[in-house]
XYZ file of N, CA and C in Angstrom:
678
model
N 52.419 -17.642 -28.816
C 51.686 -17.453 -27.567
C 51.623 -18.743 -26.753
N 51.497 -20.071 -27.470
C 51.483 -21.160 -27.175
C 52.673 -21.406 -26.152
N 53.924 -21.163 -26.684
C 55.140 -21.545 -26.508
C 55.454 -20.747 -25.344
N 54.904 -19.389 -24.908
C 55.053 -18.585 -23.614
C 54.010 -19.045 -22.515
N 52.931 -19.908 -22.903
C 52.526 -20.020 -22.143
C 52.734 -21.467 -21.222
N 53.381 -22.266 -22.105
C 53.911 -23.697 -21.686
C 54.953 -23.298 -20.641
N 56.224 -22.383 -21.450
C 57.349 -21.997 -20.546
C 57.224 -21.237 -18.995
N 55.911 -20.318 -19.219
C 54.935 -19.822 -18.157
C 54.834 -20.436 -16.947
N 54.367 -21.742 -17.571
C 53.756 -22.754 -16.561
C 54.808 -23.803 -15.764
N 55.629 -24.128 -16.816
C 57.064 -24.837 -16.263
C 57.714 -24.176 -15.346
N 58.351 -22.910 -15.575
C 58.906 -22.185 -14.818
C 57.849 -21.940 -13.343
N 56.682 -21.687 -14.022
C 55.451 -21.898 -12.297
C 55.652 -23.115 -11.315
N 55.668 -24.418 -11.904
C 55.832 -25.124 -11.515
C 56.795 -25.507 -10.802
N 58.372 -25.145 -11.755
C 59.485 -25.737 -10.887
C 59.664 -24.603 -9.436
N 59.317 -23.421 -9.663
C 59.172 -22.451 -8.566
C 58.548 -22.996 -7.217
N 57.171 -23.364 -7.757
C 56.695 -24.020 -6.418
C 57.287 -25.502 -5.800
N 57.789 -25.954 -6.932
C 58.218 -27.254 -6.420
C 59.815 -27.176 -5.139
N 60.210 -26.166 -5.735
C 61.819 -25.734 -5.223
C 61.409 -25.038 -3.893
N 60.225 -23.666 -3.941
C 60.177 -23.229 -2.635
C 59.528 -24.390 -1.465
N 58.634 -25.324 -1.654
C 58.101 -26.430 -0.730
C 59.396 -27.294 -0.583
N 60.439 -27.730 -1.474
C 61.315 -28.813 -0.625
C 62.122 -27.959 -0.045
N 62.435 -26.729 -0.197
C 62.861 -25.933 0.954
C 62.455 -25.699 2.297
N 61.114 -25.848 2.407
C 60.798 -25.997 3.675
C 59.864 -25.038 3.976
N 59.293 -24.591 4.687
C 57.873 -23.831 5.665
C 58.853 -22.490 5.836
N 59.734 -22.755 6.812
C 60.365 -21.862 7.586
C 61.222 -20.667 6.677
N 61.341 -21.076 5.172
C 61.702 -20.081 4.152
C 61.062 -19.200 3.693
N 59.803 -19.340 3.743
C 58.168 -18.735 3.306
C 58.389 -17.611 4.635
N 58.977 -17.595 5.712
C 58.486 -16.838 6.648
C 59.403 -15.765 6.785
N 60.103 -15.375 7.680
C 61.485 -14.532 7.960
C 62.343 -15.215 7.203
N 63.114 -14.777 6.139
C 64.233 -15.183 5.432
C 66.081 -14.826 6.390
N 66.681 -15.630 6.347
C 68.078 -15.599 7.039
C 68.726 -15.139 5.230
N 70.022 -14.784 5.842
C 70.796 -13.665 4.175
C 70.957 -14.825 3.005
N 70.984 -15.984 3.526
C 71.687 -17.436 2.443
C 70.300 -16.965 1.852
N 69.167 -17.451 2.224
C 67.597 -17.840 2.012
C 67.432 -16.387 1.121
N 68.194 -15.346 1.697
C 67.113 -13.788 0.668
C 67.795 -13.890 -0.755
N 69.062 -14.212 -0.641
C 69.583 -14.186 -1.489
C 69.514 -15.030 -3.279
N 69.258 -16.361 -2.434
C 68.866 -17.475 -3.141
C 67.182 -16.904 -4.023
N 66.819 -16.464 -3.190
C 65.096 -16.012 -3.747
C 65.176 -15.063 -4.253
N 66.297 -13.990 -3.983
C 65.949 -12.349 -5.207
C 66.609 -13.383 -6.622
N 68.233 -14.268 -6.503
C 68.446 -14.521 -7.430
C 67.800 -15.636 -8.501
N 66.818 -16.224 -7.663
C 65.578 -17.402 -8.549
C 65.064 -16.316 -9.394
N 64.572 -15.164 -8.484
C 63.509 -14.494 -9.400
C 64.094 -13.894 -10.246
N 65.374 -13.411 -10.617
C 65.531 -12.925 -11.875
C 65.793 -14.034 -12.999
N 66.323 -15.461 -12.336
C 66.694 -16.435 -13.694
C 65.478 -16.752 -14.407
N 64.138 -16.787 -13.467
C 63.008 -17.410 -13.409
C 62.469 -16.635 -14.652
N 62.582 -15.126 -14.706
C 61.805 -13.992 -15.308
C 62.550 -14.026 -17.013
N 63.987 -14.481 -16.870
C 64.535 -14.416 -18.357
C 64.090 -14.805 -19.446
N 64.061 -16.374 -18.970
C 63.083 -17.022 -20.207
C 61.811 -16.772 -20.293
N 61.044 -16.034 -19.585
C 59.887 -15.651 -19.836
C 59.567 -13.968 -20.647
N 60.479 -13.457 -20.690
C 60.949 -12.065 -21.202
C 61.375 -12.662 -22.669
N 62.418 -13.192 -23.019
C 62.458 -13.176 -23.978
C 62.716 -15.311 -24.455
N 61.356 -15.243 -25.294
C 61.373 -17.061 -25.666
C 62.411 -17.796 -26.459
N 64.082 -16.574 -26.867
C 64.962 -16.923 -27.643
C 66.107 -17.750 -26.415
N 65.763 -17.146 -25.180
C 66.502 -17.713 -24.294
C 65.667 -19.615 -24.170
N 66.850 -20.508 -23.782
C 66.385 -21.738 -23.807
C 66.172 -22.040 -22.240
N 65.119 -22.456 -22.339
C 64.617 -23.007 -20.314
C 65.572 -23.871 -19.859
N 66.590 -24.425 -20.178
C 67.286 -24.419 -19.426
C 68.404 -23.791 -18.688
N 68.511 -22.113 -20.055
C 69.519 -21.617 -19.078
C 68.690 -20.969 -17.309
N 67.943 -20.893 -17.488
C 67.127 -21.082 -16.265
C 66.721 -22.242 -15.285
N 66.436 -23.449 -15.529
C 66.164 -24.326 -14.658
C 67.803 -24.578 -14.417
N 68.693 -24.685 -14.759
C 69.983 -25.341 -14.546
C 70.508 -24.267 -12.992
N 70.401 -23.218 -13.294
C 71.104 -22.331 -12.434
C 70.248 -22.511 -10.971
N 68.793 -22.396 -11.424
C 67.974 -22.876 -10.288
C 68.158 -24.046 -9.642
N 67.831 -25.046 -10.229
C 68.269 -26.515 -8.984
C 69.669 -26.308 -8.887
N 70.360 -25.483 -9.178
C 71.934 -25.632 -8.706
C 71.821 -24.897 -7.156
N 71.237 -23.656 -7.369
C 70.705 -22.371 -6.740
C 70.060 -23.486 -4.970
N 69.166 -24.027 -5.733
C 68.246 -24.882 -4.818
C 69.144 -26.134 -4.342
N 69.956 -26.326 -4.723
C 70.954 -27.476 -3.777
C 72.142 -27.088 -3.164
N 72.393 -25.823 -3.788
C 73.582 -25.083 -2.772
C 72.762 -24.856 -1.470
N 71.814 -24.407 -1.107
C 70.731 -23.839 -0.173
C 70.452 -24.939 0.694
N 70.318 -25.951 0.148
C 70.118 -27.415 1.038
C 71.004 -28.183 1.603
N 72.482 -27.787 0.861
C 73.416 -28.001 1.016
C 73.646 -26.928 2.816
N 74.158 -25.494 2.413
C 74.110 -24.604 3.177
C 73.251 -24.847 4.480
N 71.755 -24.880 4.442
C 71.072 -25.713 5.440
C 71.224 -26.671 6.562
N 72.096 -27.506 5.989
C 72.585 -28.980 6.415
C 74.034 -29.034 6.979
N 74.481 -28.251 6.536
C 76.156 -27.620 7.189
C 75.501 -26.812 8.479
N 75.141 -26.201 7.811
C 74.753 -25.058 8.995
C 73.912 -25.550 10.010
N 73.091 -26.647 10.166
C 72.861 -27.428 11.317
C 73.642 -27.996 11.689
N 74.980 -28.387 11.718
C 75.726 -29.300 12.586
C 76.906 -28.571 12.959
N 76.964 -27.218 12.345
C 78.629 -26.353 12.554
C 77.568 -24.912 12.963
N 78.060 -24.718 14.480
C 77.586 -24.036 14.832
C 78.247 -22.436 14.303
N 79.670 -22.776 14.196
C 80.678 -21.528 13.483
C 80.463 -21.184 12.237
N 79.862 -22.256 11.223
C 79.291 -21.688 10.154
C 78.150 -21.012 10.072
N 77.164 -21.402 10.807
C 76.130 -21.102 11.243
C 76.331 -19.750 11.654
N 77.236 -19.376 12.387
C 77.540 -17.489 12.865
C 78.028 -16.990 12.013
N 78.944 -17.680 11.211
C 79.607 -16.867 9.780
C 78.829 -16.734 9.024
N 77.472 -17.358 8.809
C 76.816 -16.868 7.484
C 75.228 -16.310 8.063
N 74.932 -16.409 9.023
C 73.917 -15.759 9.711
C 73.807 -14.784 10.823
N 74.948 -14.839 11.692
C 75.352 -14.248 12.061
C 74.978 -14.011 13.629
N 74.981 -13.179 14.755
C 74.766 -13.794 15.806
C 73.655 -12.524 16.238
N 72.722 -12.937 17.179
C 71.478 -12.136 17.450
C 71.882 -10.833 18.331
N 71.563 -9.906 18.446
C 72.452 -8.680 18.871
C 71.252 -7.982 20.173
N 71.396 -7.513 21.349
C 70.505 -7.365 22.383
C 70.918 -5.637 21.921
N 69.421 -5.273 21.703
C 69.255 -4.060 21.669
C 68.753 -2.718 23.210
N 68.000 -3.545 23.804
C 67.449 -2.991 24.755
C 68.220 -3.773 26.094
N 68.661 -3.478 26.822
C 68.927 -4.530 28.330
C 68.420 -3.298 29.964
N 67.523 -4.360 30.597
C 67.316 -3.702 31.746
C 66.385 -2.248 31.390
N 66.072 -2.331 30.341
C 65.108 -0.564 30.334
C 66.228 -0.053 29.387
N 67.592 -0.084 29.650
C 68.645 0.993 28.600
C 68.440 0.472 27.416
N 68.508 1.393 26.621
C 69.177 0.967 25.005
C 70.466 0.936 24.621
N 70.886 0.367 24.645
C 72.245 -0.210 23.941
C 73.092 0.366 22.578
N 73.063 1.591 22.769
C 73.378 2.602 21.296
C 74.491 2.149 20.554
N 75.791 1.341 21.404
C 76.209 0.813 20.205
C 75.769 0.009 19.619
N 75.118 -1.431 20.040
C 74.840 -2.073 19.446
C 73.704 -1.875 18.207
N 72.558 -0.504 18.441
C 72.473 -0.077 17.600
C 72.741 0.483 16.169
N 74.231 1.132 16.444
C 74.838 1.573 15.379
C 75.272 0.435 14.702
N 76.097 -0.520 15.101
C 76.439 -1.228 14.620
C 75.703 -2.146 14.364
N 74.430 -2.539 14.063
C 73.139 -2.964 13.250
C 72.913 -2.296 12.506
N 72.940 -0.880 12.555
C 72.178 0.257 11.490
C 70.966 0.282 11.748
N 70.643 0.334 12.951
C 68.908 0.317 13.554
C 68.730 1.734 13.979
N 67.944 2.164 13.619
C 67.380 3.383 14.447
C 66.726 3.684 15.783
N 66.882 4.721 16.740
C 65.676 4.826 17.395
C 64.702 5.124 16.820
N 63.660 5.243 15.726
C 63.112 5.249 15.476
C 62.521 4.510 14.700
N 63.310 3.339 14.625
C 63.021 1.933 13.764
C 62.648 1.042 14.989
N 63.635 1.215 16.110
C 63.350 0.607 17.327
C 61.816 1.184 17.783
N 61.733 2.008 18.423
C 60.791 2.518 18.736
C 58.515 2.274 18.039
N 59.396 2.082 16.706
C 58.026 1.416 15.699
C 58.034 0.012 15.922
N 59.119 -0.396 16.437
C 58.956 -2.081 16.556
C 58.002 -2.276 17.901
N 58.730 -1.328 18.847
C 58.009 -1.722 20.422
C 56.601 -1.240 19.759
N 56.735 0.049 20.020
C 54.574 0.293 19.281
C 54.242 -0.925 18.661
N 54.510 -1.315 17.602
C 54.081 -2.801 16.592
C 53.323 -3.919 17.913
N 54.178 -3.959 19.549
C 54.377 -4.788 19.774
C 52.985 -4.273 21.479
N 53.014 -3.098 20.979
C 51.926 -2.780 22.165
C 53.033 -2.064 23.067
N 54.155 -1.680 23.059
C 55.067 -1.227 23.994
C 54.887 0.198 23.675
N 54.630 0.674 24.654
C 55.112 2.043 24.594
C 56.187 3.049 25.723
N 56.532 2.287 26.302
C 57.916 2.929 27.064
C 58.633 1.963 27.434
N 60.067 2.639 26.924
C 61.448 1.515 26.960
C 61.471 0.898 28.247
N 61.378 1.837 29.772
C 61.691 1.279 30.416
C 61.151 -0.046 31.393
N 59.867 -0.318 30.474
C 59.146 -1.581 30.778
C 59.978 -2.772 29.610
N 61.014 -2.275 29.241
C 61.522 -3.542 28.982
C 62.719 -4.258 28.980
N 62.758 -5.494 29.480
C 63.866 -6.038 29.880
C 64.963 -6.735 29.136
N 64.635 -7.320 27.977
C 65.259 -7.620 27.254
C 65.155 -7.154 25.541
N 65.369 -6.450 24.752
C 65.327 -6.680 23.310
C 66.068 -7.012 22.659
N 65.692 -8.363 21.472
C 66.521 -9.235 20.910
C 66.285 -8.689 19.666
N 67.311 -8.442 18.761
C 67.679 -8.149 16.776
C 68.079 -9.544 17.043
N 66.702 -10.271 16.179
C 67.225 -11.642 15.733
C 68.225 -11.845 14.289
N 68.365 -12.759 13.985
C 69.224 -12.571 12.837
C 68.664 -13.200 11.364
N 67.467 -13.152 11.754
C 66.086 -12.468 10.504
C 65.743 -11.123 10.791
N 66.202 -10.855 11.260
C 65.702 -8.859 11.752
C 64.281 -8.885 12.591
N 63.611 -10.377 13.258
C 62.727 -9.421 14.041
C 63.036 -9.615 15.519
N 62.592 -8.302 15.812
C 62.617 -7.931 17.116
C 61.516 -8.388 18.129
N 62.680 -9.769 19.096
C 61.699 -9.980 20.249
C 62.243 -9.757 21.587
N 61.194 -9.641 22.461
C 61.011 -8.490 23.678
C 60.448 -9.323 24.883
N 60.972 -9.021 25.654
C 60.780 -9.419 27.080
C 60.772 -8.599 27.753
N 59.851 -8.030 28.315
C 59.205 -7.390 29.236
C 59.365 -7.458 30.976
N 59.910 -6.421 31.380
C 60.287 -6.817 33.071
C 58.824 -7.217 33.695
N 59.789 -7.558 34.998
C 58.172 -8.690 35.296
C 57.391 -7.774 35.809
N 57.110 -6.412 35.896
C 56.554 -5.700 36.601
C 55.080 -5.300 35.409
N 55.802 -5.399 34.363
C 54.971 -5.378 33.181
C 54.434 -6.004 32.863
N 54.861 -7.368 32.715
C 53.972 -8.437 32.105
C 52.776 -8.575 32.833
N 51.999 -9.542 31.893
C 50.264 -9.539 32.110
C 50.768 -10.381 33.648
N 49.761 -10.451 33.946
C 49.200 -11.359 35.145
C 48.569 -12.760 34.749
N 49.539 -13.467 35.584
C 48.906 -15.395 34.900
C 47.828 -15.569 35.548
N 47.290 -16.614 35.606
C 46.128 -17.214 36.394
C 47.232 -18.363 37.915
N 48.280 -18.743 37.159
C 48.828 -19.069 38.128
C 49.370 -18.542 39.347
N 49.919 -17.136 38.334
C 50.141 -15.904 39.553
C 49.128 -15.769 41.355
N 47.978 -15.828 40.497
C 46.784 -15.420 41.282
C 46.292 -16.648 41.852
N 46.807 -18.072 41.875
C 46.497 -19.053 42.398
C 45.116 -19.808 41.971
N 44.670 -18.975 40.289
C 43.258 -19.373 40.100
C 43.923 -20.850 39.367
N 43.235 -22.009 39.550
C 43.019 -23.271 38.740
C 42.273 -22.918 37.077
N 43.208 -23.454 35.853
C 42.174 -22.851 34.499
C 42.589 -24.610 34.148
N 41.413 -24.720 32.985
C 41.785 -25.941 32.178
C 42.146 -25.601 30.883
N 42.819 -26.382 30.609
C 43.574 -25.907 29.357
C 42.247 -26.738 28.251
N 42.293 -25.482 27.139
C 41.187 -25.633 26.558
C 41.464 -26.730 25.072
N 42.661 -26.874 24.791
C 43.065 -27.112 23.715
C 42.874 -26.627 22.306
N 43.216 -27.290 21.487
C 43.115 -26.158 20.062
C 41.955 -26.655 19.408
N 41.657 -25.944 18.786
C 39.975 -26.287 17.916
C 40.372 -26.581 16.997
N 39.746 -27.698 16.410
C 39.947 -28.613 15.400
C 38.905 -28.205 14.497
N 39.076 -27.698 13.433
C 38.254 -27.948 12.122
C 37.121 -28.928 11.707
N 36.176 -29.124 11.761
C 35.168 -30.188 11.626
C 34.630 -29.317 10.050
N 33.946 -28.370 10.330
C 33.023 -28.462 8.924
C 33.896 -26.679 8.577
N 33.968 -26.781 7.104
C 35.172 -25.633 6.349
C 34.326 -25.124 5.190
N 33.830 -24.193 5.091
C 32.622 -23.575 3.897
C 31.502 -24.415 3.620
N 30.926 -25.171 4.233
C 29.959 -26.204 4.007
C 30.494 -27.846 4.046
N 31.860 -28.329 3.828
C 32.621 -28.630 3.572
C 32.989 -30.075 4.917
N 32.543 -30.759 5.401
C 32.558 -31.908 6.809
C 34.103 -32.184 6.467
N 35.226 -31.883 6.735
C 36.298 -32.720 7.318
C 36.213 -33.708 8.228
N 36.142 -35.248 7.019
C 35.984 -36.296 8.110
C 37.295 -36.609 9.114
N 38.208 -36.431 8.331
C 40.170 -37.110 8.738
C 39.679 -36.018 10.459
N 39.226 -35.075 9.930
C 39.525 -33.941 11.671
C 38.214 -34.415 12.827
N 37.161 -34.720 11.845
C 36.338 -35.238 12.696
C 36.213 -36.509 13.910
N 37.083 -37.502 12.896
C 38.040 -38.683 13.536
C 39.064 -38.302 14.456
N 40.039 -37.353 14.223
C 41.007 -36.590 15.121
C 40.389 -35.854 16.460
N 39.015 -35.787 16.247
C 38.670 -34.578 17.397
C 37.743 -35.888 18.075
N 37.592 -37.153 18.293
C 37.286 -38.318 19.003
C 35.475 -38.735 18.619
N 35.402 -37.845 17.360
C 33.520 -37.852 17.422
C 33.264 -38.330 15.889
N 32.355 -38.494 15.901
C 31.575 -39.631 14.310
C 30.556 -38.588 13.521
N 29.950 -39.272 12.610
C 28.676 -38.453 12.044
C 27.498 -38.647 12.982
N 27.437 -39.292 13.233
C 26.054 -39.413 14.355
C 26.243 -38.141 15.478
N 27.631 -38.000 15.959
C 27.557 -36.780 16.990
C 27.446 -35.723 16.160
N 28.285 -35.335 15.484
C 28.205 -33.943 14.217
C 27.160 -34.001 13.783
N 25.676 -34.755 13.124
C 24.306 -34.472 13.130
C 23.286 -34.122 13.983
N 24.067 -34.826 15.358
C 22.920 -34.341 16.585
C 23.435 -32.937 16.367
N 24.655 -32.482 16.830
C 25.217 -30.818 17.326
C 24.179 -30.113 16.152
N 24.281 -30.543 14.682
C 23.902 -29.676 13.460
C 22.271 -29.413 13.935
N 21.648 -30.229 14.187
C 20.363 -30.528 14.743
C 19.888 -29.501 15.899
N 21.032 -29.655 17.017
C 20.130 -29.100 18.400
C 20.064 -27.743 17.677
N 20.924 -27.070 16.559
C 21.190 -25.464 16.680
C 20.492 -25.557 15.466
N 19.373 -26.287 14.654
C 18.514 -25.765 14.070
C 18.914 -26.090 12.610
N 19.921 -26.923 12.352
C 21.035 -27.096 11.046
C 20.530 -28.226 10.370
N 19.965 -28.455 9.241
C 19.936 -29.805 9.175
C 21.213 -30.288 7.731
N 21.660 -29.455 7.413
C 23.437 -30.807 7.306
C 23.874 -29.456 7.208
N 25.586 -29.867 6.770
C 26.711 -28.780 6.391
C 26.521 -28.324 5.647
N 26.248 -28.017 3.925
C 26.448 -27.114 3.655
C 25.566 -25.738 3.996
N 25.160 -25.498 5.155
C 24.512 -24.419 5.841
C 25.527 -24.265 7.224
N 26.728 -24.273 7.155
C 27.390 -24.169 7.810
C 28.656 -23.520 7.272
N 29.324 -22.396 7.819
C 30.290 -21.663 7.432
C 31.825 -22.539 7.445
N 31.557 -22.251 9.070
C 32.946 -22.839 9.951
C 32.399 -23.402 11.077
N 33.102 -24.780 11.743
C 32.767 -25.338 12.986
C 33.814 -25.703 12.988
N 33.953 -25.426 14.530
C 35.254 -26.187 15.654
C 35.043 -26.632 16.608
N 35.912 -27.706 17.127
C 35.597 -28.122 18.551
C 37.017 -27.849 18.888
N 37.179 -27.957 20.262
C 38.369 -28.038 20.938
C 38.215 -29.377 22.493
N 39.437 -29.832 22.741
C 39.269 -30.978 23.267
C 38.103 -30.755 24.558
N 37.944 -29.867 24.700
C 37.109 -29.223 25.815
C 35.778 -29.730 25.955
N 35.528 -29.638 24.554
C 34.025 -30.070 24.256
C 33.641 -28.543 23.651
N 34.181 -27.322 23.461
C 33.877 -26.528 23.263
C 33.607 -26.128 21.650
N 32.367 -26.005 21.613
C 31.952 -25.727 19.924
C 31.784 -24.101 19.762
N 32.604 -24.066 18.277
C 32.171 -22.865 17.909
C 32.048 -23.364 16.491
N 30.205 -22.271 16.042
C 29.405 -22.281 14.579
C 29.378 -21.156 14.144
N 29.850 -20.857 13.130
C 29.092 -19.568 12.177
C 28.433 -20.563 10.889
N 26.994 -19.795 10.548
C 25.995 -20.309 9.455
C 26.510 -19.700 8.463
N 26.375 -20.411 7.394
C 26.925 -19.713 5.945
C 25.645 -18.177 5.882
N 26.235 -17.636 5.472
C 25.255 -16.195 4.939
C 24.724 -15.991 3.708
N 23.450 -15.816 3.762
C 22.772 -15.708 2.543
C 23.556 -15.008 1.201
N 24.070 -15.742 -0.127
C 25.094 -14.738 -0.906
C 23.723 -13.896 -1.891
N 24.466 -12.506 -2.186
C 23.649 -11.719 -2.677
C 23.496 -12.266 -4.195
């Protein structure tokens, strides 16, 4: 039991270690190199854990091989744009001008009715509000909307807005993030007055707080646990 649970943990380990130097962008929409590489980790990964007569390395070996062909592949494929189409292949316009594009359909193997669940997904509900649809070459479908459709800006309408910026994390389950507190231009002396005016006297009575460059605070209070 000992011995499955060491191999358990190794194999856990080198998993996470291999999917992070791969990068963010692998975790998300996979391209065919990337799906491939990950159905075939997970079966080397599962062997030695199935049966403990197999030796961990016929598993780790195939993996960092697995994991440097991929980095390899990666790194080609940023500088050769032709490899880059040969192994990913090129993004295919499904929708143009309101029409749908039925060959290019077929020759994706997309449905109207695969199409059709994508626009719903997307708040669309009639083709001919849309102007462009892109089959990326991760399979998702993005959409551009004729301009008759799209929302209405503030610029459109000549209104002046300030851009609010992004809210920064200050306090996280009770929790003061100083590194964000420093990032968002303010100290403990300001973060005790704010805790103060709204009745707080420290963080851990605090859920979540944000500021944004605005000056704009948002608090939720932790909730009484049952």
């Amino acid at each position: 039991m000992v011995i499955v649970l060491i191999r358990t943990l190794l194999i856990y380990a080198l998993l996470l270690i291999t999917m992070r130097l791969l990068g963010k962008r692998q975790l998300g929409e996979m391209e065919l190199s990337e799906f491939v590489v990950a159905a075939v980790i997970a079966d080397l990964a599962a062997l030695p854990l199935q049966d403990i007569g197999i030796p961990m390395l016929n598993a780790v070996v195939p993996i960092v091989t697995l994991f440097c062909c991929e980095l390899l592949i990666a790194g080609l494929s940023m500088k050769s744009i032709r490899l880059r189409t040969l192994l990913f292949g090129r993004p295919s316009i499904l929708i143009s001008g309101g029409r749908i594009l039925q060959k290019e359909l077929l020759q994706n193997r997309f449905t109207v009715d695969e199409l059709l669940q994508e626009l719903r997904s997307q708040g669309i509900a009639d083709v001919r509000s849309v102007e462009t649809a892109v089959l990326e070459t991760d399979g998702r479908l993005n959409v551009l909307l004729c301009a008759a459709a799209q929302p209405v800006k503030p610029t459109q309408l000549g209104i002046a807005v300030t851009e609010p910026g992004y809210p920064i994390v200050i306090i996280n389950d009770g929790r003061t993030l100083s590194a964000n507190l420093r990032h968002s231009g303010h100290d403990e002396a300001w973060l005790a007055k704010q805790l103060k005016s709204r009745g707080i006297e420290n963080a851990d009575q605090v859920f979540l707080m944000t500021v944004n460059t605005a000056g704009d605070i948002y608090l939720a209070k932790r909730e009484a646990q049952p």
